[in-house]
Short mmCIF file of C-alpha atoms and ligand atoms in Angstrom, two decimals:
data_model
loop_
_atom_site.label_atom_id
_atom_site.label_comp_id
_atom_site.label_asym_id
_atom_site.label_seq_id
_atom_site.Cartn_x
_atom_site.Cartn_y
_atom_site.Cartn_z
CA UNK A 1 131.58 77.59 76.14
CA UNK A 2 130.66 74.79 78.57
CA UNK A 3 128.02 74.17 81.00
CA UNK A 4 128.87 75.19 84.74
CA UNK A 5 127.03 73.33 86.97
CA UNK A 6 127.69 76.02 89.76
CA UNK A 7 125.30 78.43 88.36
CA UNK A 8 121.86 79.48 90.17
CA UNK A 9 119.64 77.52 88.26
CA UNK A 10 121.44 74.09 88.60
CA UNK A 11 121.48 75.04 92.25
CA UNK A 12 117.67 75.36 92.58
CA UNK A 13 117.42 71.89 90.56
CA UNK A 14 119.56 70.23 92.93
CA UNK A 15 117.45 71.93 95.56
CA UNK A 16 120.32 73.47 97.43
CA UNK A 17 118.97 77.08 97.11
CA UNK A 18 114.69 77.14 97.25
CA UNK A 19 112.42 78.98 94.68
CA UNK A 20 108.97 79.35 94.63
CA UNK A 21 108.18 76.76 92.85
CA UNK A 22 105.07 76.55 90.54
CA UNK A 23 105.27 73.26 88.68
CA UNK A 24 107.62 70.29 88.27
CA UNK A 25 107.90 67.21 86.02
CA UNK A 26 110.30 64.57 85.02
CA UNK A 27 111.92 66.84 82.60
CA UNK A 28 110.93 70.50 83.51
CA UNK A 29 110.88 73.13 86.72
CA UNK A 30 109.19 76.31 86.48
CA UNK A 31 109.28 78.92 89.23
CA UNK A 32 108.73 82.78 89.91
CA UNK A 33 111.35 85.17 88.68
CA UNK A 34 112.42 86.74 92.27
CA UNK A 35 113.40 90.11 90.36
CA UNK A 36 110.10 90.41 88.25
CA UNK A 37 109.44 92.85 85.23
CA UNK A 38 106.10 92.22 85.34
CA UNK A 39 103.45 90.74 88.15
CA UNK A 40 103.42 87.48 87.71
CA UNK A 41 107.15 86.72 85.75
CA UNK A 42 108.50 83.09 86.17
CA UNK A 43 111.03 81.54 84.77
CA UNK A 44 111.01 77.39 82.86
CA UNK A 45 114.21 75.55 82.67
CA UNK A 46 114.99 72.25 81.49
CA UNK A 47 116.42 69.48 83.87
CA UNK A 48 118.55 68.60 81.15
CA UNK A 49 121.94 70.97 81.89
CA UNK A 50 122.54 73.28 78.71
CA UNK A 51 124.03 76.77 78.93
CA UNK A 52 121.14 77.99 76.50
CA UNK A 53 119.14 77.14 73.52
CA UNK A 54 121.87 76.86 71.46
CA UNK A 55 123.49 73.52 72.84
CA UNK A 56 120.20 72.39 74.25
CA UNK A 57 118.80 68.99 73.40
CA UNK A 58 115.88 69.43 70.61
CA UNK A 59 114.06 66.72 72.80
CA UNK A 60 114.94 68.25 76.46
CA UNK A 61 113.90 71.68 74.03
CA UNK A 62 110.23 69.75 73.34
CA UNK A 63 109.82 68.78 76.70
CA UNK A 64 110.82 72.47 78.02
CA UNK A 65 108.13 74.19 75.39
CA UNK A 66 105.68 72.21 76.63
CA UNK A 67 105.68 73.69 79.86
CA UNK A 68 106.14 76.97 78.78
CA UNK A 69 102.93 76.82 77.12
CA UNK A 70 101.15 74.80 80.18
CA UNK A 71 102.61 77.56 82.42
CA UNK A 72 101.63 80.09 79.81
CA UNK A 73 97.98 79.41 79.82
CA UNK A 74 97.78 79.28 83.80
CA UNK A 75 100.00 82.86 84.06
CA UNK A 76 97.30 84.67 82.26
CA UNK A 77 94.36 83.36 83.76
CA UNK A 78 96.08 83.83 87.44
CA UNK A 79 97.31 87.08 86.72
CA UNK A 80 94.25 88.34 84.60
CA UNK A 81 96.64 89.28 81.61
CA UNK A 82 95.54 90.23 78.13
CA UNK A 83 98.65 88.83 77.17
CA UNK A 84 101.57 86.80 77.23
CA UNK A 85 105.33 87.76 76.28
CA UNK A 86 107.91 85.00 76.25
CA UNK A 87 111.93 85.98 76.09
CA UNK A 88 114.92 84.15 76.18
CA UNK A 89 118.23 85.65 75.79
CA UNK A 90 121.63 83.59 74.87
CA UNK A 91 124.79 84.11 75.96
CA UNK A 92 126.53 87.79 77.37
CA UNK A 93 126.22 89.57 74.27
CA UNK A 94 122.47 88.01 73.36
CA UNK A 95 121.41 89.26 77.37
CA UNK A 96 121.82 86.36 79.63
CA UNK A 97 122.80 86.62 83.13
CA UNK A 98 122.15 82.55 84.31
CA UNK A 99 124.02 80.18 82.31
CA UNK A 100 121.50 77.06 82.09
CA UNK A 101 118.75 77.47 79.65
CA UNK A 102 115.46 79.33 80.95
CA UNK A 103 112.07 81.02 79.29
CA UNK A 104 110.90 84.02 80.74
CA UNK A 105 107.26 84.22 80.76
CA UNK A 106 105.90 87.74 81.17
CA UNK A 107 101.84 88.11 81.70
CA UNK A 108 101.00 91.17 80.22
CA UNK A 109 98.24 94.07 80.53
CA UNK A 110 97.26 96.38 77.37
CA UNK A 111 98.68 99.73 78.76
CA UNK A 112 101.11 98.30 81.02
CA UNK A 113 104.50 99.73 80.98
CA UNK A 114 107.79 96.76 81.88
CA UNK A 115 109.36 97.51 84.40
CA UNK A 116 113.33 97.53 84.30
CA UNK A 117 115.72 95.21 85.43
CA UNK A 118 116.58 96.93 88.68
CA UNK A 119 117.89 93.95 90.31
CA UNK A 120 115.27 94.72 93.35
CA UNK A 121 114.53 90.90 95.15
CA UNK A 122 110.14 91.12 95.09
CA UNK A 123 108.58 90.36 98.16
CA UNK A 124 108.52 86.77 99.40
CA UNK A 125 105.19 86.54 100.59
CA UNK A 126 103.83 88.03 97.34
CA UNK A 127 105.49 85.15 95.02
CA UNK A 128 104.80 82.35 97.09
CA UNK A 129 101.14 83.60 96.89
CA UNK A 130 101.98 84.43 92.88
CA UNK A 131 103.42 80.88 92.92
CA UNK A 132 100.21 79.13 94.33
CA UNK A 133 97.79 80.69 92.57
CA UNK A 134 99.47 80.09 89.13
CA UNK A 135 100.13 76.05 90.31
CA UNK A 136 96.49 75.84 91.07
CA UNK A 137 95.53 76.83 87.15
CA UNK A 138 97.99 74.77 85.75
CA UNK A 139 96.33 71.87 83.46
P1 AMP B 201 118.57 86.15 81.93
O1 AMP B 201 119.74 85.18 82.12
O2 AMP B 201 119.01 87.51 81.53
O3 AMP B 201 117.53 85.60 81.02
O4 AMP B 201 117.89 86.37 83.32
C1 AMP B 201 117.98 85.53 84.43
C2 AMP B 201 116.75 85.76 85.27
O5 AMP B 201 116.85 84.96 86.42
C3 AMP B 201 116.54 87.20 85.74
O6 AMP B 201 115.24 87.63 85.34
C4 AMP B 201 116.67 87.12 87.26
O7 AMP B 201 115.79 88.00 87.90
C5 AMP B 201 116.32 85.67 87.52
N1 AMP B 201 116.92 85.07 88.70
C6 AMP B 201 118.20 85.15 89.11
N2 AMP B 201 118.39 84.42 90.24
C7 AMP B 201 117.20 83.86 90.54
C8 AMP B 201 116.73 83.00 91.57
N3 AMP B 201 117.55 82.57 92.54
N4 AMP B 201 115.44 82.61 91.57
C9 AMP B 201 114.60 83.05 90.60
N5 AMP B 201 114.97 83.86 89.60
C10 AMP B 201 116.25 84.27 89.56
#
């Protein structure tokens, strides 16, 4: 299957829709998931246009785990968590819903049950304040 450069994702790269954006570099974005599972969800996508990990560049792949891990580190500390789950799904059948390649990260609390996909938009207010908090822990 090929890349569409109509979907969401490439959208908020080209910065024709916003996000709440938490950290950018020359080869990464990352930014908060606006239908969270858990407080604190955001999302890191390459610049590089794939459809998933499976026709990604292993370079743009480097350069995208790196992130994940800086944004990581700064997601548990901002959100207090005990722990940290990271998912990423590939293609219809392996659970994705945006075709350009993203890592969920999901801060997580011992005890703490995941909410569902419900498809319910969080509050704006609360992820730009999600958003800032996280950006000012990132190393
Ligand atoms: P998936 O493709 O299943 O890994 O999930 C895509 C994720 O993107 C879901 O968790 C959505 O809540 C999230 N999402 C969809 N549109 C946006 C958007 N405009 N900004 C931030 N997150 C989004």
């Amino acid at each position: 299957m090929q890349y569409d450069p109509n979907n969401i994702f490439a959208k908020i790269l080209r910065g024709e829709i916003p996000c709440h954006k938490i950290y950018e570099d020359q080869h990464t974005l990352a930014f908060m998931d606006v239908m969270p599972q858990v407080e604190g969800h955001c999302l890191v996508i390459p610049k590089h246009p794939s459809r998933n990990l499976l026709d990604a560049d292993p370079i743009a792949l480097a350069h995208l785990m790196t992130t994940v891990q800086k944004i990581a580190t700064a997601a548990k500390k901002a959100l207090n968590a005990d722990g940290i789950q990271i998912r990423q799904y590939n293609e219809e059948a392996g659970g994705q819903t945006v075709f350009h390649l993203h890592v969920h990260i999901l801060p997580m609390k011992i005890g703490m049950p995941m909410k569902k996909h419900t498809g319910k938009m969080a509050d704006n207010a609360l992820l730009a304040k999600q958003a800032q908090i996280i950006t000012a822990l990132v190393k």
